[in-house]
Each structure stands twice: as structure tokens, then as C-alpha cells.
Short mmCIF file of C-alpha atoms in Angstrom, two decimals:
data_model
loop_
_atom_site.label_atom_id
_atom_site.label_comp_id
_atom_site.label_asym_id
_atom_site.label_seq_id
_atom_site.Cartn_x
_atom_site.Cartn_y
_atom_site.Cartn_z
CA MET M 467 6.37 -62.88 -6.99
CA LEU M 468 5.75 -59.65 -5.13
CA LEU M 469 2.91 -59.64 -2.73
CA ARG M 470 0.80 -56.73 -3.40
CA HIS M 471 -0.71 -55.95 0.11
CA GLY M 472 -2.09 -52.98 1.55
CA ALA M 473 -1.42 -49.48 0.60
CA PHE M 474 1.21 -48.27 -1.67
CA SER M 475 2.15 -51.87 -2.72
CA TYR M 476 2.31 -50.91 -6.32
CA LEU M 477 4.89 -48.35 -5.48
CA PRO M 478 8.45 -48.73 -5.25
CA ASP M 479 9.43 -49.61 -1.45
CA LEU M 480 8.85 -46.94 0.98
CA THR M 481 12.05 -45.56 2.53
CA ASP M 482 12.24 -44.85 6.15
CA GLU M 483 11.50 -41.23 5.57
CA GLU M 484 8.56 -42.01 3.54
CA ILE M 485 7.22 -44.37 6.06
CA SER M 486 7.82 -41.81 8.88
CA ALA M 487 5.66 -39.43 6.56
CA GLN M 488 2.88 -41.78 6.33
CA VAL M 489 2.86 -42.27 9.95
CA ARG M 490 2.87 -38.60 10.71
CA TYR M 491 -0.34 -38.18 8.62
CA VAL M 492 -1.78 -40.97 10.59
CA LEU M 493 -0.72 -39.55 13.88
CA ASP M 494 -2.24 -36.19 12.71
CA ARG M 495 -5.61 -37.76 12.39
CA ASN M 496 -5.26 -39.29 15.90
CA TRP M 497 -5.19 -42.67 14.62
CA PRO M 498 -3.49 -45.29 16.94
CA VAL M 499 -0.71 -46.94 15.14
CA SER M 500 0.18 -50.88 15.43
CA ILE M 501 2.67 -53.02 14.00
CA GLU M 502 2.01 -56.59 12.65
CA TYR M 503 4.15 -59.31 11.28
CA THR M 504 3.51 -62.76 9.66
CA ASP M 505 5.10 -65.28 7.19
CA ASP M 506 1.91 -66.72 5.82
CA PRO M 507 1.26 -64.47 2.70
CA HIS M 508 -2.22 -65.84 1.98
CA PRO M 509 -4.69 -62.91 1.00
CA ARG M 510 -7.08 -64.37 3.36
CA ASN M 511 -4.77 -64.39 6.37
CA VAL M 512 -6.51 -61.21 7.78
CA TYR M 513 -5.26 -61.22 11.32
CA TRP M 514 -1.30 -61.21 11.52
CA GLU M 515 0.41 -61.35 14.77
CA MET M 516 0.73 -58.09 16.85
CA TRP M 517 4.20 -56.76 17.53
CA GLY M 518 3.45 -55.17 20.85
CA LEU M 519 0.44 -53.07 21.76
CA PRO M 520 -1.02 -50.40 19.60
CA MET M 521 0.58 -47.14 20.20
CA PHE M 522 -1.36 -44.20 21.37
CA ASP M 523 -0.86 -40.53 22.24
CA LEU M 524 1.94 -40.15 19.91
CA ASP M 525 2.88 -36.92 18.22
CA GLU M 526 5.90 -37.81 16.47
CA PRO M 527 6.63 -40.83 14.28
CA ASP M 528 10.12 -41.67 15.77
CA GLY M 529 8.51 -44.17 18.29
CA VAL M 530 6.77 -46.00 15.68
CA LEU M 531 9.82 -46.19 13.58
CA SER M 532 12.12 -47.61 16.31
CA GLU M 533 9.39 -50.05 16.93
CA ILE M 534 9.29 -51.05 13.15
CA ASN M 535 13.17 -51.60 13.15
CA GLU M 536 13.05 -53.55 16.30
CA CYS M 537 10.37 -55.67 14.51
CA ARG M 538 12.65 -55.95 11.40
CA ARG M 539 15.67 -57.15 13.48
CA THR M 540 13.54 -59.75 15.10
CA PHE M 541 11.82 -60.97 11.92
CA PRO M 542 14.26 -60.33 9.09
CA ASN M 543 12.30 -62.69 6.94
CA HIS M 544 8.77 -61.92 7.77
CA TYR M 545 6.21 -59.47 6.10
CA VAL M 546 5.62 -56.51 8.44
CA ARG M 547 2.92 -54.05 8.00
CA VAL M 548 1.74 -50.89 9.74
CA LEU M 549 -1.88 -50.40 10.54
CA ALA M 550 -3.72 -47.35 11.60
CA TYR M 551 -7.20 -47.75 13.33
CA ASP M 552 -9.54 -44.98 12.70
CA ALA M 553 -11.99 -45.31 15.94
CA SER M 554 -13.85 -42.25 15.08
CA LEU M 555 -16.74 -44.57 13.70
CA GLY M 556 -17.41 -46.15 17.05
CA ARG M 557 -15.67 -49.28 15.73
CA GLN M 558 -12.30 -50.33 14.63
CA THR M 559 -11.93 -49.45 11.02
CA THR M 560 -8.46 -49.85 9.29
CA GLY M 561 -7.59 -46.30 8.17
CA LEU M 562 -4.23 -47.21 6.64
CA SER M 563 -2.48 -50.37 6.26
CA PHE M 564 0.88 -50.82 4.29
CA LEU M 565 3.90 -53.06 4.27
CA VAL M 566 7.11 -51.91 5.71
CA GLN M 567 9.00 -55.15 5.21
CA ARG M 568 8.90 -58.16 2.96
CA PRO M 569 11.15 -61.17 2.59
CA ALA M 570 13.94 -60.94 0.14
CA GLU M 571 12.51 -63.86 -1.92
CA GLU M 572 8.88 -64.45 -2.42
CA PRO M 573 8.15 -67.91 -4.08
CA GLY M 574 4.52 -66.78 -4.97
CA PHE M 575 1.25 -68.80 -5.17
CA ARG M 576 -0.05 -72.06 -6.88
CA LEU M 577 -3.53 -72.36 -8.20
CA ASP M 578 -5.14 -75.46 -6.90
CA ARG M 579 -8.17 -76.77 -8.77
CA THR M 580 -10.41 -79.44 -7.13
CA GLU M 581 -13.26 -81.22 -8.32
CA ALA M 582 -16.56 -80.85 -6.38
CA GLN M 583 -19.86 -82.52 -7.00
CA GLY M 584 -21.24 -82.33 -10.50
CA ARG M 585 -18.06 -81.75 -12.18
CA VAL M 586 -17.79 -78.24 -10.23
CA GLN M 587 -14.50 -76.68 -10.43
CA ARG M 588 -13.16 -75.12 -6.95
CA TYR M 589 -10.13 -73.04 -6.65
CA ALA M 590 -7.69 -72.54 -3.87
CA LEU M 591 -4.64 -70.49 -3.65
CA HIS M 592 -1.50 -72.15 -2.24
CA PRO M 593 1.42 -70.11 -1.18
CA TYR M 594 4.40 -72.06 -1.73
CA SER M 595 6.07 -70.81 1.28
CA THR M 596 3.52 -72.14 3.56
CA GLU M 597 4.95 -75.77 2.68
CA ALA M 598 7.67 -75.03 5.42
CA VAL M 599 6.75 -74.73 8.91
CA PRO M 600 5.91 -71.35 10.41
CA GLY M 601 9.23 -69.65 11.50
CA SER M 602 11.25 -71.47 8.90
CA ARG M 603 9.57 -70.04 5.72
CA TYR M 604 11.46 -67.49 3.73
CA THR M 605 14.81 -68.65 4.90
CA ARG M 606 16.12 -69.40 1.46
CA SER M 607 17.83 -65.82 0.97
CA ASP M 608 19.96 -66.69 4.26
CA ASN M 609 21.69 -69.81 2.69
CA GLY M 610 21.00 -69.02 -0.86
CA SER M 611 24.60 -69.11 -1.62
CA SER M 612 24.97 -72.84 -0.42
CA MET A 505 18.04 -39.14 -0.19
CA THR A 506 20.52 -41.86 -1.21
CA SER A 507 21.66 -42.54 2.35
CA GLY A 508 17.80 -42.59 3.17
CA ARG A 509 17.33 -45.54 0.50
CA GLN A 510 20.12 -47.42 1.77
CA SER A 511 18.54 -47.38 5.35
CA GLY A 512 15.08 -48.00 4.08
CA PHE A 513 13.89 -51.54 3.65
CA SER A 514 14.72 -52.89 0.25
CA MET A 515 12.30 -55.29 -1.50
CA TYR A 516 13.30 -57.89 -3.87
CA ARG A 517 12.35 -56.87 -7.39
CA PRO A 518 12.36 -59.18 -10.15
CA GLY A 519 15.44 -58.49 -12.74
CA ALA A 520 16.84 -55.79 -10.44
CA GLU A 521 19.52 -58.13 -9.00
CA GLY A 522 22.98 -57.06 -10.32
CA THR A 523 21.85 -54.04 -11.98
CA ALA A 524 21.45 -51.96 -8.92
CA GLY A 525 21.89 -48.64 -10.85
CA LYS A 526 18.67 -49.52 -12.82
CA THR A 527 16.31 -49.90 -10.01
CA ALA A 528 13.54 -47.52 -9.36
CA PRO A 529 14.85 -45.60 -6.62
CA ASP A 530 18.17 -44.80 -7.94
CA GLU A 531 16.53 -43.52 -11.28
CA THR A 532 14.63 -41.16 -9.39
CA SER A 533 17.30 -39.80 -7.45
CA GLU A 534 19.29 -39.22 -10.56
CA ASP A 535 16.25 -37.51 -12.37
CA GLU A 536 15.99 -35.24 -9.71
CA PRO A 537 19.25 -33.41 -9.16
CA ALA A 538 17.65 -30.29 -7.77
CA GLU A 539 17.90 -31.34 -4.02
CA PRO A 540 21.63 -31.93 -3.54
CA ALA A 541 22.28 -29.12 -6.17
CA GLU A 542 20.42 -26.77 -3.83
CA GLU A 543 22.42 -27.76 -0.73
CA VAL A 544 25.66 -27.13 -2.74
CA ASN A 545 24.56 -23.61 -3.44
CA THR A 546 23.89 -22.93 0.09
CA VAL A 547 27.67 -23.44 0.96
CA LEU A 548 28.88 -19.74 1.04
CA GLY A 549 32.15 -18.91 -0.07
CA ALA A 550 35.15 -18.03 2.19
CA ASP A 551 34.96 -14.30 1.79
CA GLU A 552 31.41 -13.93 2.30
CA LYS A 553 29.88 -12.69 5.46
CA VAL A 554 26.92 -13.89 7.42
CA ASP A 555 24.83 -11.35 9.92
CA LEU A 556 24.04 -13.50 12.90
CA ARG A 557 21.42 -10.80 13.81
CA GLU A 558 19.64 -11.03 10.39
CA ASP A 559 18.93 -14.65 10.66
CA GLU A 560 15.38 -15.29 11.01
CA ALA A 561 15.94 -17.97 13.44
CA SER A 562 18.13 -15.75 15.71
CA ALA A 563 15.28 -13.22 15.63
CA LYS A 564 12.84 -15.70 17.05
CA VAL A 565 15.53 -16.97 19.60
CA GLN A 566 15.83 -13.25 20.46
CA ALA A 567 12.09 -12.97 21.03
CA VAL A 568 11.93 -15.74 23.30
CA LEU A 569 15.18 -14.59 25.26
CA ASP A 570 13.21 -11.33 25.87
CA ARG A 571 10.17 -12.92 26.95
CA LEU A 572 12.31 -15.16 29.45
CA ASP A 573 13.69 -11.59 30.84
CA GLY A 574 10.29 -10.42 31.21
CA GLU A 575 8.55 -13.32 32.84
CA LEU A 576 11.37 -14.56 35.02
CA VAL A 577 12.67 -12.42 37.78
CA GLY A 578 16.19 -12.82 38.74
CA LEU A 579 18.05 -15.88 37.78
CA THR A 580 20.80 -13.79 36.09
CA ALA A 581 23.15 -16.81 36.00
CA VAL A 582 20.70 -19.17 34.34
CA LYS A 583 19.88 -16.51 31.81
CA LEU A 584 23.40 -15.95 31.12
CA ARG A 585 23.99 -19.77 30.34
CA ILE A 586 21.02 -19.89 27.99
CA ARG A 587 22.23 -16.97 26.14
CA GLU A 588 25.51 -18.41 25.98
CA ILE A 589 23.93 -21.67 24.54
CA ALA A 590 21.72 -20.05 22.19
CA ALA A 591 24.57 -17.93 20.81
CA LEU A 592 26.82 -21.25 20.27
CA LEU A 593 23.84 -22.90 18.54
CA THR A 594 23.44 -19.89 16.26
CA VAL A 595 27.23 -20.01 15.51
CA ASP A 596 26.98 -23.61 14.75
CA ARG A 597 24.31 -22.86 12.25
CA ALA A 598 26.32 -20.05 10.73
CA ARG A 599 29.23 -22.60 10.51
CA ALA A 600 27.27 -24.97 8.74
CA ARG A 601 26.54 -22.33 6.05
CA PHE A 602 30.06 -21.93 5.32
CA GLY A 603 30.33 -25.86 5.12
CA LEU A 604 32.61 -25.71 8.25
CA SER A 605 32.59 -28.70 10.34
CA ALA A 606 29.55 -28.44 12.77
CA SER A 607 28.97 -31.83 14.60
CA LYS A 608 25.64 -32.28 16.01
CA PRO A 609 26.12 -30.50 19.31
CA SER A 610 25.17 -32.25 22.61
CA LEU A 611 22.13 -30.53 23.92
CA HIS A 612 21.25 -32.65 27.03
CA MET A 613 21.02 -30.49 30.14
CA SER A 614 20.63 -30.73 33.89
CA PHE A 615 18.70 -28.26 35.72
CA THR A 616 19.70 -28.28 39.52
CA GLY A 617 18.14 -26.05 42.13
CA ALA A 618 15.50 -25.78 44.96
CA PRO A 619 11.74 -26.34 44.05
CA GLY A 620 9.98 -23.26 42.45
CA THR A 621 13.05 -21.79 41.17
CA GLY A 622 11.69 -21.89 37.58
CA LYS A 623 13.33 -25.24 36.07
CA THR A 624 9.88 -26.12 34.39
CA THR A 625 9.31 -22.93 32.89
CA VAL A 626 13.09 -22.57 31.64
CA ALA A 627 12.55 -25.93 30.19
CA LEU A 628 9.62 -24.72 28.15
CA ARG A 629 11.54 -21.64 27.00
CA MET A 630 14.52 -23.80 26.06
CA ALA A 631 12.39 -25.99 23.83
CA GLU A 632 11.30 -22.98 21.97
CA ILE A 633 14.81 -21.66 21.45
CA LEU A 634 16.02 -25.07 20.20
CA HIS A 635 13.00 -25.36 18.05
CA ALA A 636 13.78 -21.90 16.67
CA LEU A 637 17.12 -22.99 15.67
CA GLY A 638 16.08 -26.12 13.96
CA TYR A 639 17.46 -28.46 16.64
CA LEU A 640 13.58 -29.64 17.72
CA ARG A 641 10.79 -30.44 15.56
CA VAL A 642 8.15 -29.28 18.03
CA PRO A 643 8.57 -26.86 20.93
CA LYS A 644 7.13 -29.38 23.18
CA VAL A 645 8.01 -30.48 26.53
CA HIS A 646 6.87 -33.89 27.87
CA ALA A 647 7.41 -33.96 31.60
CA VAL A 648 7.95 -37.30 33.49
CA THR A 649 8.95 -38.53 36.87
CA ARG A 650 10.10 -41.93 38.04
CA GLU A 651 6.74 -43.36 37.95
CA ASP A 652 6.53 -42.79 34.12
CA LEU A 653 9.70 -44.46 33.25
CA VAL A 654 10.45 -47.35 35.83
CA GLY A 655 8.21 -50.30 35.77
CA GLN A 656 6.73 -52.49 38.72
CA PHE A 657 8.22 -55.79 37.73
CA ILE A 658 10.85 -57.35 35.47
CA GLY A 659 10.17 -56.40 31.80
CA HIS A 660 7.94 -53.58 32.63
CA THR A 661 10.56 -50.95 32.59
CA ALA A 662 11.86 -50.95 28.96
CA PRO A 663 8.51 -50.51 27.43
CA LYS A 664 7.51 -47.81 29.67
CA THR A 665 10.69 -45.83 29.17
CA LYS A 666 10.32 -46.45 25.47
CA GLU A 667 6.77 -45.12 25.53
CA ALA A 668 7.96 -42.01 27.21
CA ILE A 669 10.73 -41.48 24.78
CA ALA A 670 8.30 -42.01 21.89
CA LYS A 671 5.89 -39.34 23.54
CA ALA A 672 8.58 -36.81 23.89
CA ALA A 673 10.09 -37.60 20.28
CA GLY A 674 11.01 -34.35 18.45
CA GLY A 675 10.94 -32.45 21.57
CA VAL A 676 12.35 -32.03 25.15
CA LEU A 677 11.92 -35.14 27.79
CA PHE A 678 12.06 -33.28 30.93
CA ILE A 679 12.76 -35.77 33.85
CA ASP A 680 11.68 -34.22 37.32
CA GLU A 681 13.40 -35.40 40.38
CA ALA A 682 15.81 -37.34 38.07
CA TYR A 683 17.52 -38.71 41.04
CA TYR A 684 14.86 -41.11 42.04
CA LEU A 685 15.84 -42.96 38.93
CA PHE A 686 18.91 -44.49 40.68
CA ARG A 687 18.47 -46.13 44.06
CA PRO A 688 21.90 -47.48 45.29
CA GLU A 689 20.48 -48.95 48.27
CA ASN A 690 18.54 -51.62 46.36
CA GLU A 691 20.55 -53.41 44.02
CA ARG A 692 17.60 -55.09 41.89
CA ASP A 693 15.97 -51.44 41.48
CA TYR A 694 14.76 -51.36 37.85
CA GLY A 695 15.85 -47.57 37.64
CA GLN A 696 19.18 -48.63 36.20
CA GLU A 697 17.35 -50.18 33.36
CA ALA A 698 15.59 -47.07 32.39
CA ILE A 699 18.92 -45.12 32.94
CA GLU A 700 20.46 -47.34 30.26
CA ILE A 701 17.79 -46.99 27.74
CA LEU A 702 17.76 -43.30 28.20
CA LEU A 703 21.46 -43.41 27.59
CA GLN A 704 21.13 -45.34 24.55
CA GLU A 705 18.67 -42.87 23.11
CA MET A 706 20.78 -39.74 24.20
CA GLU A 707 23.83 -41.56 22.53
CA SER A 708 22.29 -42.17 19.15
CA GLU A 709 22.98 -39.83 16.41
CA ARG A 710 19.58 -40.06 14.98
CA GLY A 711 17.99 -39.11 18.15
CA SER A 712 15.49 -36.21 17.72
CA LEU A 713 15.09 -35.90 21.54
CA VAL A 714 16.74 -33.77 24.17
CA VAL A 715 16.66 -34.93 27.74
CA ILE A 716 16.65 -32.49 30.75
CA PHE A 717 17.30 -33.85 33.98
CA ALA A 718 15.96 -31.86 36.94
CA GLY A 719 16.36 -32.11 40.49
CA TYR A 720 17.65 -30.80 43.86
CA GLU A 721 21.49 -30.00 43.61
CA ASP A 722 22.83 -32.10 46.15
CA ARG A 723 21.14 -35.23 45.30
CA MET A 724 21.65 -34.54 41.51
CA GLU A 725 25.42 -34.45 42.13
CA THR A 726 25.28 -38.01 43.91
CA PHE A 727 23.12 -39.17 41.06
CA PHE A 728 25.45 -38.06 38.18
CA SER A 729 28.58 -39.23 40.24
CA ALA A 730 26.90 -42.68 40.68
CA ASN A 731 26.47 -42.61 36.66
CA PRO A 732 29.48 -41.13 35.14
CA GLY A 733 28.10 -42.35 31.76
CA LEU A 734 25.04 -40.18 32.11
CA SER A 735 27.17 -37.32 33.53
CA SER A 736 29.42 -37.14 30.56
CA ARG A 737 26.71 -37.00 28.01
CA VAL A 738 24.98 -34.08 29.77
CA ALA A 739 26.68 -31.13 28.08
CA HIS A 740 24.97 -28.32 29.99
CA HIS A 741 24.88 -28.19 33.83
CA ILE A 742 22.63 -25.03 34.68
CA GLU A 743 22.31 -24.31 38.50
CA PHE A 744 19.25 -22.53 39.72
CA GLU A 745 19.79 -20.27 42.67
CA ASP A 746 17.17 -19.44 45.35
CA TYR A 747 15.60 -16.47 45.01
CA ARG A 748 16.12 -13.56 47.24
CA LYS A 749 13.52 -11.56 49.24
CA SER A 750 13.39 -8.61 46.70
CA GLU A 751 13.10 -10.98 43.87
CA LEU A 752 10.25 -12.85 45.70
CA VAL A 753 8.49 -9.60 46.09
CA ALA A 754 8.78 -8.75 42.28
CA ILE A 755 7.66 -12.05 41.45
CA ALA A 756 4.65 -11.65 43.70
CA ALA A 757 4.14 -8.17 42.04
CA LEU A 758 4.33 -9.90 38.44
CA MET A 759 1.82 -12.66 39.57
CA LEU A 760 -0.88 -10.12 40.84
CA ASP A 761 -0.32 -7.86 37.89
CA ARG A 762 -1.06 -10.81 35.52
CA ASP A 763 -4.24 -11.83 37.54
CA ASP A 764 -5.51 -8.19 37.73
CA TYR A 765 -4.92 -7.84 41.37
CA LYS A 766 -3.13 -5.14 43.52
CA PHE A 767 -1.85 -4.80 46.90
CA THR A 768 -2.59 -1.78 48.86
CA PRO A 769 0.45 -0.27 50.05
CA GLU A 770 0.15 -1.50 53.59
CA ALA A 771 -0.65 -5.02 52.07
CA GLU A 772 2.71 -4.93 50.46
CA ALA A 773 4.59 -4.08 53.46
CA ALA A 774 2.57 -7.00 55.24
CA PHE A 775 3.69 -9.25 52.49
CA GLU A 776 7.24 -8.49 52.65
CA GLU A 777 6.90 -9.32 56.40
CA TYR A 778 5.03 -12.49 55.46
CA LEU A 779 8.01 -13.49 53.24
CA GLU A 780 10.65 -12.71 55.73
CA ARG A 781 8.67 -14.86 58.22
CA ARG A 782 8.13 -17.62 55.57
CA LEU A 783 11.82 -17.78 54.53
CA ALA A 784 12.68 -18.66 58.06
CA LEU A 785 10.23 -21.56 57.94
CA PRO A 786 11.11 -25.05 56.51
CA ARG A 787 9.91 -26.32 53.12
CA PHE A 788 9.98 -23.04 51.49
CA ALA A 789 9.58 -23.48 47.56
CA ASN A 790 10.32 -20.33 46.29
CA ALA A 791 8.14 -18.74 43.52
CA ARG A 792 5.61 -21.81 44.13
CA SER A 793 5.34 -20.85 47.91
CA VAL A 794 4.56 -17.20 46.79
CA ARG A 795 1.93 -18.32 44.41
CA ASN A 796 0.34 -20.44 47.05
CA ALA A 797 0.58 -17.67 49.59
CA LEU A 798 -1.23 -15.21 46.96
CA GLU A 799 -3.91 -18.03 46.17
CA ARG A 800 -4.65 -18.04 50.05
CA THR A 801 -4.59 -14.29 50.15
CA ARG A 802 -7.23 -14.01 47.25
CA LEU A 803 -9.29 -16.63 49.26
CA ARG A 804 -9.34 -14.27 52.35
CA GLN A 805 -10.09 -11.28 50.13
CA ALA A 806 -12.99 -13.17 48.35
CA ASN A 807 -14.29 -14.33 51.99
CA ARG A 808 -14.12 -10.58 53.37
CA LEU A 809 -15.98 -9.42 50.42
CA VAL A 810 -18.73 -11.78 50.49
CA ALA A 811 -19.09 -11.38 54.33
CA ALA A 812 -19.01 -7.62 53.88
CA GLU A 813 -22.48 -7.72 52.03
CA GLY A 814 -23.56 -4.76 50.15
CA ALA A 815 -22.29 -3.69 46.55
CA VAL A 816 -18.65 -4.01 45.61
CA SER A 817 -16.89 -1.58 43.15
CA ARG A 818 -14.22 -2.77 40.57
CA GLY A 819 -11.73 -1.31 42.98
CA ASP A 820 -12.78 -3.58 45.71
CA LEU A 821 -12.38 -6.55 43.43
CA ILE A 822 -8.87 -5.76 42.64
CA LEU A 823 -7.51 -4.41 45.65
CA ILE A 824 -6.00 -6.89 48.32
CA SER A 825 -5.93 -5.38 51.79
CA GLU A 826 -3.37 -5.71 54.68
CA ASP A 827 -5.84 -7.80 56.68
CA ASP A 828 -5.94 -10.23 53.85
CA VAL A 829 -2.24 -10.73 53.90
CA ARG A 830 -2.14 -10.67 57.72
CA GLY A 831 -4.78 -13.49 58.02
CA SER A 832 -2.03 -15.92 57.15
CA ARG A 833 -1.05 -18.55 59.74
CA VAL A 834 2.54 -17.40 59.41
CA PHE A 835 1.80 -14.39 61.44
CA ASP A 836 0.28 -16.45 64.17
CA GLU A 837 3.21 -16.85 66.41
CA ALA A 838 1.86 -19.87 68.29
CA ALA A 839 1.21 -22.02 65.14
CA GLU A 840 3.40 -24.89 64.32
CA PRO A 841 6.01 -24.08 61.69
CA ASP A 842 4.59 -26.18 58.98
CA ALA A 843 1.03 -25.27 59.76
CA GLU A 844 0.81 -23.00 56.70
CA ASP A 845 1.54 -25.84 54.06
CA ARG A 846 -1.16 -27.98 56.01
CA VAL A 847 -3.91 -25.80 56.41
CA ARG A 848 -4.39 -24.21 53.00
CA LEU A 849 -7.83 -22.89 53.65
CA SER A 850 -7.04 -20.89 56.73
#
């Protein structure tokens, strides 16, 4: 199941040129860009791990793209997203956020129903991938042939 | 387009496996044959001709070169080299239009010369030329020194150097006094790491960056001989000669003209004498010293006008008198040789 996360997630995958075009738009508006990664796809998992520090004062997207590629190399089976913060409102506001990498195989979610008091139903989303320990999720594509 | 698709990240799509031809990206590229077809059309036939002068880019380059001639006095050797480089790149563009092999030329340069010989100015113009010819995306120069590239502790250098490279992306990375990057006397110096990262960036085909190393000639020579990998990747070594006295006078005239000042004839003679004396002193920084000398002369002129009291005319404000020039410490025989540099407000 494809994780629909952030902007452009219902479009075909962005190529590197398209990513750099988006980053250029962000840099033109003077928003700092940061890169984040995670292997927990739960929609309520808002704070992903930061890849380095946010990048300030760039004019061209090349630097961001090289960082993205470095992050992809290090975490080939993680979700990686690009975030742009708009600080013009005086607080950290997400201006743009989109995925630049997803695992090859995404097992999706299970809906958990639990009984609460008075026959009330409570629902929870359970990502199948989180059944593995962090760091070893989404490795099936690597040894899928075996 | 297609190569971009491959280098881009490819997501898993249900049902797309094994039927690569039916995935969305490939379909779009098949639906839009306009782009590759256009490229095919632009390849000219063997019997066609291209007027290099008519090229829009070369007109822009010519404008930059003309400006270079106008604003930089002397430096004939440098100007010739830049003309040659611009001509080579223009020809490369024309070759590409005929479909002839035009491998991406190596554009990294080294500017060697004494301080104040115009290295930074020429780097700015170089960026404009390369931008006009399409080798750079922005006509921008990001000037750095050792402090901006080399870190203080282990693991600090790589992020710093990468940050500098990211900031210069699409333009020129101008490394002033580049020889400081390499310190042979200290084995554990982090400069070597910065050099290696720079090399990596300079080598990469996709790199959109032109690196210019600048510094004194003799020290740059030892720097390059100690880093043969670096030297071989720097295609153009341009030497900036010291200015002669007549050229320095012309530079002073240019600077004064730009700021709406004028020497009286006596002041001009005095300034020539000043230059003669200053040239004999150590730490002469060519055009930069001339500019500093003029700054001080302006200070003395302002001081004189204020002290004189009474109304001043437009001519008074423009003219610099002989006394303003002669007020310099250089004319003071008893002064120490380097007093001029230390006592700016004399």
C-alpha cells in the first residue's frame, strides 16, 4: 500500500529534476530546507529523524539534492521527505513537505478495534512494518528472492 | 528525460512490476515526443554554416569582454587568456550544434598574482562570461578562504566544505589564498580533507560548479606541486602581473573619475611621485594600495575644506590639490617604511 504523505503524494514519483525544481521554488521564497527520514509510516508519527541540520542561505538546489542522495544511500529502505519551513509568520510553519524516497515494498496498515466501556468501539491504525524493530523494517525487498 | 527517470527515485507501484513499459513515467515520455524531436532538429547539417558572431551568447560575452577592457587597466596577458577561453567555449557551443563531440570542458582555474592585481574582479567577469555561454546557471561568485572550508575538529571540515560548495552551486567558488588549505608542516591538518572534497566535486560530471583558486604565485606553485591531483584538474592557470607605474596612474585616474574627483595638474605630478616612493616600500598591494591612498587623499581634502571655513564651490569639492597628496606619510622621509599602512588617518 502506497503511503500518501505530504504534497504530490498522489502524483507519479518525482524525478530528481522535479525535486530540484520544487526545491528551487522553496529557495526562491527564502524558506530553509531540511531533510528527514523515518521507518515508521504511522500518520501520527509527525516528528521524523533529522538528516543533518536545516540548510539556510542557499541559492541553488544542488546542495539539497546532494544531501538527499546521501540520505538515500544511508537509508535505502526508509521514507525520506523534504521539508521547507516558512519563518515569515514568526513561528515555524511548514511551507512544503513531500516524499523523495519510499521503501520498495510497503505492507500497509491494519485496523485494530478495541472494546471500551459501554460497548464503545475504539479504532487504531497499526502499520505492519512496525512489527519489526526500528532499523530492520522494510528489508524484505533486499532478500525478497530467498 | 528518460535518464532523469532512471536517476530519480522509483517507487513501488502495485501491478507495475514486470511491465515497466506501462508505468506512468514512461507513458508520459512516449506521449511527449516534442522535446527529443526538437533536439534532433537543432543538429545542423554538414554543409550548413554558423556565424559565431551572430550567436546571442557570444554578443553577451563580447559585452562583458568590452567592459573588462574598459574597467581594468593593463593586464594584457590576462585579457588575452580570457578572450581565448571565451573563444574556445563559443567554438565548443558551435560544435555541439553540429552534433560534433563536445565533452564538457574543464573550467576550473587558478589565478596567481600579487594582491590588488584584479583577481576578484576578473573572477566576477569570468562568472558572467561562463553564465552567458550557459556553463553556469547564475553569474555569481561565492568567495571563501580557509576559515570557510576547514573545520576546527575532526568531522567539522566535511560539512563546512559541503556547505560552501552548496552555497556556490551553479556559480563560481572563489577560494582566496588557496595555498593556506594545505599545510605540509602539520600532518593532521584538516585542510587535506577539504581539498579531497573539493576534488570530488570538481571531478563529478554533474557538478555545476567552477572552482577558482587564487593566491600569490610562488606559494600557489608549491600548493599545486604538493597536490598533483588538484593541479591536473585545473585547466587554466592565469598569471596576474604587477602593474607598472603608468598603469597605476591610469587606475588612479579611473577611480577618481568614477567618484567624481579630479587632480589638479600639480597634484597629479605629486601623485606620480607618491607612487614612485610607495613602490619602493614593502607591502605594496597594487590597485588596492592606490585605492587606499586615494581614500586618504580624500580625507585630507575634506579636512582642508572644513578647516578653511567659508563657502565651497562645486569645483572645490571635486578638485584634489597638491597639498592633499603631499600630506601623505610616504613623503615624510623620517617615517618608518610601513608607517603608511599603519597610520591610515594621517
